[in-house]
Amino acid sequence: MTDDQIIFGPPPDTPELACATLNVDLKVLQDNWRRLAADTKPAICAATIKGDGYGLGLEPVARALASAGCSTFFVALPHEGAVLRSVLPSADIYVLNGLLAKSAPCYADHQLLPVLGSLDEINEWSDYCAATGQRLACALHIDTGINRLGLSAADVEELAAIPQSLGIIGVRLVMSHLSNGDDPGAEMNREQLDEFNRLRALLPQAPASIANSPGCFLGPDFALDMVRPGIGLYGGNPFSSRPNPMSPVVRLYAPILQVRDVAPGEAVGYGASWQAGRQSRVAVLGVGYRDGYPRALSYPAHDGPAHVMIGGHYAPVVGRVSMDMITVDVTDISPDFARRGINAEIMGDHVTVDDIARWANTIPYEILTHLGSRYARLYSPFDLE
Ligand SMILES: *Cc1c(COP(=O)(O)O)cnc(C)c1O
């Protein structure tokens, strides 16, 4: 490289050129999976890794889970499935968004298992099986009340009345999806399970699955033959109003770029929305909404103020979240910690992904899947297969 060359391209190859650092602890990811697998035995514990492994990186997440013993994966899109296939040549890969129209050959090429959720999809898969003389595996998705994807009760009854309409497709799994799993007390969970059990009894026998992460905590009736957790693996709280039983996988740090004195009455940030009530010191951190730090965390956030941690002390966010930076009040933190170059914990053990989600009035799924692309991404431990 010569002096006039500039390194373009994102981290992690050049962590010293990145600003903030995203640390993904693959060991904790594996421990979270092992914990859910142990709790739901003898059900098979699959892993839902759609959305680029919930924003953490499809490939490292898939490799770590596979080396912990996971062999069944759920993605949303066939493209995600094709990428995953190149990483894990022998895994079972289910595609939750179903069979995209006219794409059967592409699923077959990559040995992807479409989760068929309508009679049209079943017909298309069955026609492709007939045309190529193969009994290709798939899952059947039964809707039991969420009214998104899935066969209706009438569809299932129609299939039951004309079993030959399944053709020679290989039904490897029958599944449904809970709409209120995050609330373990919701009556709808049991209603959906009962309806699922009623409808799947009408179809040829196949292993069954209804549990997402919160469903893993609803007992053996819900574990059935396979569970397919997502958010819990990545450390997000599966529940909306219970303590989080999972361990944090993601740690996000951003450096202090500058600390400045702000006199009483002076404002900070766009819109001058926060004014110092006393002689203050404000630290500017190198992370912003482009990095997935929600703009909704601008002062005063929902149920806030939002905060970060610097040197063991919480520092509240003041002013608005900008594209590339945030400002936090460090008046009460020693300048030994609150100084240029020191990393603040933006998300991790003390400021959880669930805290950030709450301040943004959203769910941890959205926070993780919106993590930006400019971080130096460090996966630890590095020696994982
Ligand atoms: C996303 C998804 C899951 C995983 O859900 P979590 O709540 O993240 O555990 C399981 N099943 C289906 C059908 C999904 O769409």
mmCIF file with all atom_site columns, C-alpha atoms in Angstrom, residues 182-316:
data_model
loop_
_atom_site.group_PDB
_atom_site.id
_atom_site.type_symbol
_atom_site.label_atom_id
_atom_site.label_alt_id
_atom_site.label_comp_id
_atom_site.label_asym_id
_atom_site.label_entity_id
_atom_site.label_seq_id
_atom_site.pdbx_PDB_ins_code
_atom_site.Cartn_x
_atom_site.Cartn_y
_atom_site.Cartn_z
_atom_site.occupancy
_atom_site.B_iso_or_equiv
_atom_site.pdbx_formal_charge
_atom_site.auth_seq_id
_atom_site.auth_comp_id
_atom_site.auth_asym_id
_atom_site.auth_atom_id
_atom_site.pdbx_PDB_model_num
ATOM 1   C CA . ASP A 1 182 ? -44.369 -13.190 25.068 1.00 0.00 ? 182 ASP A CA 1
ATOM 2   C CA . ASP A 1 183 ? -47.229 -13.154 27.588 1.00 0.00 ? 183 ASP A CA 1
ATOM 3   C CA . PRO A 1 184 ? -47.126 -16.574 29.294 1.00 0.00 ? 184 PRO A CA 1
ATOM 4   C CA . GLY A 1 185 ? -50.503 -15.889 30.932 1.00 0.00 ? 185 GLY A CA 1
ATOM 5   C CA . ALA A 1 186 ? -52.353 -15.259 27.670 1.00 0.00 ? 186 ALA A CA 1
ATOM 6   C CA . GLU A 1 187 ? -55.260 -17.652 27.136 1.00 0.00 ? 187 GLU A CA 1
ATOM 7   C CA . MET A 1 188 ? -54.635 -17.461 23.433 1.00 0.00 ? 188 MET A CA 1
ATOM 8   C CA . ASN A 1 189 ? -51.484 -19.610 23.797 1.00 0.00 ? 189 ASN A CA 1
ATOM 9   C CA . ARG A 1 190 ? -53.463 -22.634 24.953 1.00 0.00 ? 190 ARG A CA 1
ATOM 10  C CA . GLU A 1 191 ? -56.222 -21.958 22.404 1.00 0.00 ? 191 GLU A CA 1
ATOM 11  C CA . GLN A 1 192 ? -53.682 -21.889 19.582 1.00 0.00 ? 192 GLN A CA 1
ATOM 12  C CA . LEU A 1 193 ? -52.014 -25.085 20.821 1.00 0.00 ? 193 LEU A CA 1
ATOM 13  C CA . ASP A 1 194 ? -55.384 -26.894 21.045 1.00 0.00 ? 194 ASP A CA 1
ATOM 14  C CA . GLU A 1 195 ? -56.366 -25.756 17.572 1.00 0.00 ? 195 GLU A CA 1
ATOM 15  C CA . PHE A 1 196 ? -52.958 -26.787 16.215 1.00 0.00 ? 196 PHE A CA 1
ATOM 16  C CA . ASN A 1 197 ? -53.262 -30.253 17.765 1.00 0.00 ? 197 ASN A CA 1
ATOM 17  C CA . ARG A 1 198 ? -56.795 -30.647 16.390 1.00 0.00 ? 198 ARG A CA 1
ATOM 18  C CA . LEU A 1 199 ? -55.834 -29.654 12.856 1.00 0.00 ? 199 LEU A CA 1
ATOM 19  C CA . ARG A 1 200 ? -52.549 -31.524 12.588 1.00 0.00 ? 200 ARG A CA 1
ATOM 20  C CA . ALA A 1 201 ? -54.331 -34.726 13.623 1.00 0.00 ? 201 ALA A CA 1
ATOM 21  C CA . LEU A 1 202 ? -56.230 -34.477 10.320 1.00 0.00 ? 202 LEU A CA 1
ATOM 22  C CA . LEU A 1 203 ? -52.989 -34.553 8.310  1.00 0.00 ? 203 LEU A CA 1
ATOM 23  C CA . PRO A 1 204 ? -50.462 -37.332 7.783  1.00 0.00 ? 204 PRO A CA 1
ATOM 24  C CA . GLN A 1 205 ? -48.349 -37.768 10.926 1.00 0.00 ? 205 GLN A CA 1
ATOM 25  C CA . ALA A 1 206 ? -45.251 -35.579 11.073 1.00 0.00 ? 206 ALA A CA 1
ATOM 26  C CA . PRO A 1 207 ? -43.106 -33.999 13.793 1.00 0.00 ? 207 PRO A CA 1
ATOM 27  C CA . ALA A 1 208 ? -44.730 -30.821 15.152 1.00 0.00 ? 208 ALA A CA 1
ATOM 28  C CA . SER A 1 209 ? -43.496 -27.409 16.284 1.00 0.00 ? 209 SER A CA 1
ATOM 29  C CA . ILE A 1 210 ? -45.217 -24.328 17.724 1.00 0.00 ? 210 ILE A CA 1
ATOM 30  C CA . ALA A 1 211 ? -42.710 -22.782 20.161 1.00 0.00 ? 211 ALA A CA 1
ATOM 31  C CA . ASN A 1 212 ? -40.653 -19.655 19.487 1.00 0.00 ? 212 ASN A CA 1
ATOM 32  C CA . SER A 1 213 ? -38.388 -18.379 22.314 1.00 0.00 ? 213 SER A CA 1
ATOM 33  C CA . PRO A 1 214 ? -41.150 -17.592 24.808 1.00 0.00 ? 214 PRO A CA 1
ATOM 34  C CA . GLY A 1 215 ? -42.899 -20.812 23.796 1.00 0.00 ? 215 GLY A CA 1
ATOM 35  C CA . CYS A 1 216 ? -39.835 -22.689 25.119 1.00 0.00 ? 216 CYS A CA 1
ATOM 36  C CA . PHE A 1 217 ? -40.900 -21.623 28.620 1.00 0.00 ? 217 PHE A CA 1
ATOM 37  C CA . LEU A 1 218 ? -44.522 -22.751 28.348 1.00 0.00 ? 218 LEU A CA 1
ATOM 38  C CA . GLY A 1 219 ? -43.887 -26.394 29.245 1.00 0.00 ? 219 GLY A CA 1
ATOM 39  C CA . PRO A 1 220 ? -43.653 -29.720 27.418 1.00 0.00 ? 220 PRO A CA 1
ATOM 40  C CA . ASP A 1 221 ? -47.123 -29.398 25.807 1.00 0.00 ? 221 ASP A CA 1
ATOM 41  C CA . PHE A 1 222 ? -45.734 -26.516 23.799 1.00 0.00 ? 222 PHE A CA 1
ATOM 42  C CA . ALA A 1 223 ? -42.278 -27.962 23.126 1.00 0.00 ? 223 ALA A CA 1
ATOM 43  C CA . LEU A 1 224 ? -43.808 -30.798 21.042 1.00 0.00 ? 224 LEU A CA 1
ATOM 44  C CA . ASP A 1 225 ? -41.145 -32.330 18.750 1.00 0.00 ? 225 ASP A CA 1
ATOM 45  C CA . MET A 1 226 ? -39.184 -29.204 17.909 1.00 0.00 ? 226 MET A CA 1
ATOM 46  C CA . VAL A 1 227 ? -38.719 -25.688 19.292 1.00 0.00 ? 227 VAL A CA 1
ATOM 47  C CA . ARG A 1 228 ? -37.427 -22.841 17.140 1.00 0.00 ? 228 ARG A CA 1
ATOM 48  C CA . PRO A 1 229 ? -36.188 -19.987 19.328 1.00 0.00 ? 229 PRO A CA 1
ATOM 49  C CA . GLY A 1 230 ? -34.782 -16.763 17.910 1.00 0.00 ? 230 GLY A CA 1
ATOM 50  C CA . ILE A 1 231 ? -34.562 -13.698 20.153 1.00 0.00 ? 231 ILE A CA 1
ATOM 51  C CA . GLY A 1 232 ? -33.656 -15.593 23.319 1.00 0.00 ? 232 GLY A CA 1
ATOM 52  C CA . LEU A 1 233 ? -30.528 -17.011 21.682 1.00 0.00 ? 233 LEU A CA 1
ATOM 53  C CA . TYR A 1 234 ? -29.303 -13.468 21.040 1.00 0.00 ? 234 TYR A CA 1
ATOM 54  C CA . GLY A 1 235 ? -29.950 -12.369 24.614 1.00 0.00 ? 235 GLY A CA 1
ATOM 55  C CA . GLY A 1 236 ? -33.165 -10.414 24.080 1.00 0.00 ? 236 GLY A CA 1
ATOM 56  C CA . ASN A 1 237 ? -35.984 -10.892 26.581 1.00 0.00 ? 237 ASN A CA 1
ATOM 57  C CA . PRO A 1 238 ? -38.553 -13.371 25.219 1.00 0.00 ? 238 PRO A CA 1
ATOM 58  C CA . PHE A 1 239 ? -41.142 -11.897 27.577 1.00 0.00 ? 239 PHE A CA 1
ATOM 59  C CA . SER A 1 240 ? -42.819 -8.516  27.539 1.00 0.00 ? 240 SER A CA 1
ATOM 60  C CA . SER A 1 241 ? -43.226 -8.245  31.309 1.00 0.00 ? 241 SER A CA 1
ATOM 61  C CA . ARG A 1 242 ? -41.011 -10.745 33.130 1.00 0.00 ? 242 ARG A CA 1
ATOM 62  C CA . PRO A 1 243 ? -37.301 -10.612 33.947 1.00 0.00 ? 243 PRO A CA 1
ATOM 63  C CA . ASN A 1 244 ? -35.037 -11.718 31.114 1.00 0.00 ? 244 ASN A CA 1
ATOM 64  C CA . PRO A 1 245 ? -33.863 -15.313 31.669 1.00 0.00 ? 245 PRO A CA 1
ATOM 65  C CA . MET A 1 246 ? -31.246 -15.167 28.876 1.00 0.00 ? 246 MET A CA 1
ATOM 66  C CA . SER A 1 247 ? -27.674 -13.841 28.932 1.00 0.00 ? 247 SER A CA 1
ATOM 67  C CA . PRO A 1 248 ? -26.487 -10.865 26.866 1.00 0.00 ? 248 PRO A CA 1
ATOM 68  C CA . VAL A 1 249 ? -24.627 -11.725 23.654 1.00 0.00 ? 249 VAL A CA 1
ATOM 69  C CA . VAL A 1 250 ? -24.047 -8.241  22.233 1.00 0.00 ? 250 VAL A CA 1
ATOM 70  C CA . ARG A 1 251 ? -21.842 -5.527  23.700 1.00 0.00 ? 251 ARG A CA 1
ATOM 71  C CA . LEU A 1 252 ? -21.643 -2.193  21.981 1.00 0.00 ? 252 LEU A CA 1
ATOM 72  C CA . TYR A 1 253 ? -19.044 0.449   22.822 1.00 0.00 ? 253 TYR A CA 1
ATOM 73  C CA . ALA A 1 254 ? -18.552 3.927   21.449 1.00 0.00 ? 254 ALA A CA 1
ATOM 74  C CA . PRO A 1 255 ? -15.644 6.232   22.220 1.00 0.00 ? 255 PRO A CA 1
ATOM 75  C CA . ILE A 1 256 ? -15.850 9.665   23.763 1.00 0.00 ? 256 ILE A CA 1
ATOM 76  C CA . LEU A 1 257 ? -14.852 12.063  20.960 1.00 0.00 ? 257 LEU A CA 1
ATOM 77  C CA . GLN A 1 258 ? -14.855 15.188  23.073 1.00 0.00 ? 258 GLN A CA 1
ATOM 78  C CA . VAL A 1 259 ? -15.962 16.482  26.467 1.00 0.00 ? 259 VAL A CA 1
ATOM 79  C CA . ARG A 1 260 ? -17.160 20.060  26.722 1.00 0.00 ? 260 ARG A CA 1
ATOM 80  C CA . ASP A 1 261 ? -18.307 22.448  29.397 1.00 0.00 ? 261 ASP A CA 1
ATOM 81  C CA . VAL A 1 262 ? -21.845 23.719  29.074 1.00 0.00 ? 262 VAL A CA 1
ATOM 82  C CA . ALA A 1 263 ? -22.953 26.712  31.120 1.00 0.00 ? 263 ALA A CA 1
ATOM 83  C CA . PRO A 1 264 ? -26.369 26.909  32.791 1.00 0.00 ? 264 PRO A CA 1
ATOM 84  C CA . GLY A 1 265 ? -29.002 27.902  30.232 1.00 0.00 ? 265 GLY A CA 1
ATOM 85  C CA . GLU A 1 266 ? -26.988 26.732  27.228 1.00 0.00 ? 266 GLU A CA 1
ATOM 86  C CA . ALA A 1 267 ? -28.557 24.095  24.968 1.00 0.00 ? 267 ALA A CA 1
ATOM 87  C CA . VAL A 1 268 ? -27.163 20.907  23.435 1.00 0.00 ? 268 VAL A CA 1
ATOM 88  C CA . GLY A 1 269 ? -27.901 19.403  20.037 1.00 0.00 ? 269 GLY A CA 1
ATOM 89  C CA . TYR A 1 270 ? -30.383 19.942  17.209 1.00 0.00 ? 270 TYR A CA 1
ATOM 90  C CA . GLY A 1 271 ? -33.511 21.789  18.157 1.00 0.00 ? 271 GLY A CA 1
ATOM 91  C CA . ALA A 1 272 ? -31.847 22.975  21.381 1.00 0.00 ? 272 ALA A CA 1
ATOM 92  C CA . SER A 1 273 ? -34.183 20.510  23.066 1.00 0.00 ? 273 SER A CA 1
ATOM 93  C CA . TRP A 1 274 ? -32.097 20.089  26.234 1.00 0.00 ? 274 TRP A CA 1
ATOM 94  C CA . GLN A 1 275 ? -30.759 22.946  28.316 1.00 0.00 ? 275 GLN A CA 1
ATOM 95  C CA . ALA A 1 276 ? -28.215 22.699  31.086 1.00 0.00 ? 276 ALA A CA 1
ATOM 96  C CA . GLY A 1 277 ? -29.781 23.506  34.437 1.00 0.00 ? 277 GLY A CA 1
ATOM 97  C CA . ARG A 1 278 ? -26.354 23.780  36.089 1.00 0.00 ? 278 ARG A CA 1
ATOM 98  C CA . GLN A 1 279 ? -22.711 24.088  35.101 1.00 0.00 ? 279 GLN A CA 1
ATOM 99  C CA . SER A 1 280 ? -22.331 20.817  33.148 1.00 0.00 ? 280 SER A CA 1
ATOM 100 C CA . ARG A 1 281 ? -19.910 18.646  31.286 1.00 0.00 ? 281 ARG A CA 1
ATOM 101 C CA . VAL A 1 282 ? -21.243 16.888  28.209 1.00 0.00 ? 282 VAL A CA 1
ATOM 102 C CA . ALA A 1 283 ? -19.477 14.009  26.436 1.00 0.00 ? 283 ALA A CA 1
ATOM 103 C CA . VAL A 1 284 ? -19.951 13.466  22.711 1.00 0.00 ? 284 VAL A CA 1
ATOM 104 C CA . LEU A 1 285 ? -19.953 9.765   21.764 1.00 0.00 ? 285 LEU A CA 1
ATOM 105 C CA . GLY A 1 286 ? -19.320 8.325   18.299 1.00 0.00 ? 286 GLY A CA 1
ATOM 106 C CA . VAL A 1 287 ? -22.537 6.417   17.694 1.00 0.00 ? 287 VAL A CA 1
ATOM 107 C CA . GLY A 1 288 ? -25.765 7.678   16.162 1.00 0.00 ? 288 GLY A CA 1
ATOM 108 C CA . TYR A 1 289 ? -28.964 6.677   14.453 1.00 0.00 ? 289 TYR A CA 1
ATOM 109 C CA . ARG A 1 290 ? -27.073 5.522   11.372 1.00 0.00 ? 290 ARG A CA 1
ATOM 110 C CA . ASP A 1 291 ? -25.610 2.871   13.635 1.00 0.00 ? 291 ASP A CA 1
ATOM 111 C CA . GLY A 1 292 ? -29.028 1.782   14.838 1.00 0.00 ? 292 GLY A CA 1
ATOM 112 C CA . TYR A 1 293 ? -29.001 3.841   18.022 1.00 0.00 ? 293 TYR A CA 1
ATOM 113 C CA . PRO A 1 294 ? -32.645 4.900   17.862 1.00 0.00 ? 294 PRO A CA 1
ATOM 114 C CA . ARG A 1 295 ? -33.344 8.580   17.395 1.00 0.00 ? 295 ARG A CA 1
ATOM 115 C CA . ALA A 1 296 ? -36.275 7.982   19.740 1.00 0.00 ? 296 ALA A CA 1
ATOM 116 C CA . LEU A 1 297 ? -33.683 7.883   22.548 1.00 0.00 ? 297 LEU A CA 1
ATOM 117 C CA . SER A 1 298 ? -33.289 11.657  22.238 1.00 0.00 ? 298 SER A CA 1
ATOM 118 C CA . TYR A 1 299 ? -33.990 13.450  25.522 1.00 0.00 ? 299 TYR A CA 1
ATOM 119 C CA . PRO A 1 300 ? -36.473 12.796  27.081 1.00 0.00 ? 300 PRO A CA 1
ATOM 120 C CA . ALA A 1 301 ? -36.990 9.235   25.826 1.00 0.00 ? 301 ALA A CA 1
ATOM 121 C CA . HIS A 1 302 ? -40.060 7.127   26.545 1.00 0.00 ? 302 HIS A CA 1
ATOM 122 C CA . ASP A 1 303 ? -39.688 5.809   30.112 1.00 0.00 ? 303 ASP A CA 1
ATOM 123 C CA . GLY A 1 304 ? -36.253 7.483   30.039 1.00 0.00 ? 304 GLY A CA 1
ATOM 124 C CA . PRO A 1 305 ? -33.981 9.268   30.080 1.00 0.00 ? 305 PRO A CA 1
ATOM 125 C CA . ALA A 1 306 ? -31.881 6.782   28.125 1.00 0.00 ? 306 ALA A CA 1
ATOM 126 C CA . HIS A 1 307 ? -28.376 6.325   29.467 1.00 0.00 ? 307 HIS A CA 1
ATOM 127 C CA . VAL A 1 308 ? -24.995 4.822   28.710 1.00 0.00 ? 308 VAL A CA 1
ATOM 128 C CA . MET A 1 309 ? -22.338 3.645   31.161 1.00 0.00 ? 309 MET A CA 1
ATOM 129 C CA . ILE A 1 310 ? -18.953 5.290   31.563 1.00 0.00 ? 310 ILE A CA 1
ATOM 130 C CA . GLY A 1 311 ? -16.438 4.066   34.126 1.00 0.00 ? 311 GLY A CA 1
ATOM 131 C CA . GLY A 1 312 ? -19.100 2.265   36.135 1.00 0.00 ? 312 GLY A CA 1
ATOM 132 C CA . HIS A 1 313 ? -21.477 5.247   36.223 1.00 0.00 ? 313 HIS A CA 1
ATOM 133 C CA . TYR A 1 314 ? -24.644 5.889   34.275 1.00 0.00 ? 314 TYR A CA 1
ATOM 134 C CA . ALA A 1 315 ? -24.649 8.958   32.046 1.00 0.00 ? 315 ALA A CA 1
ATOM 135 C CA . PRO A 1 316 ? -28.020 10.151  30.744 1.00 0.00 ? 316 PRO A CA 1
#
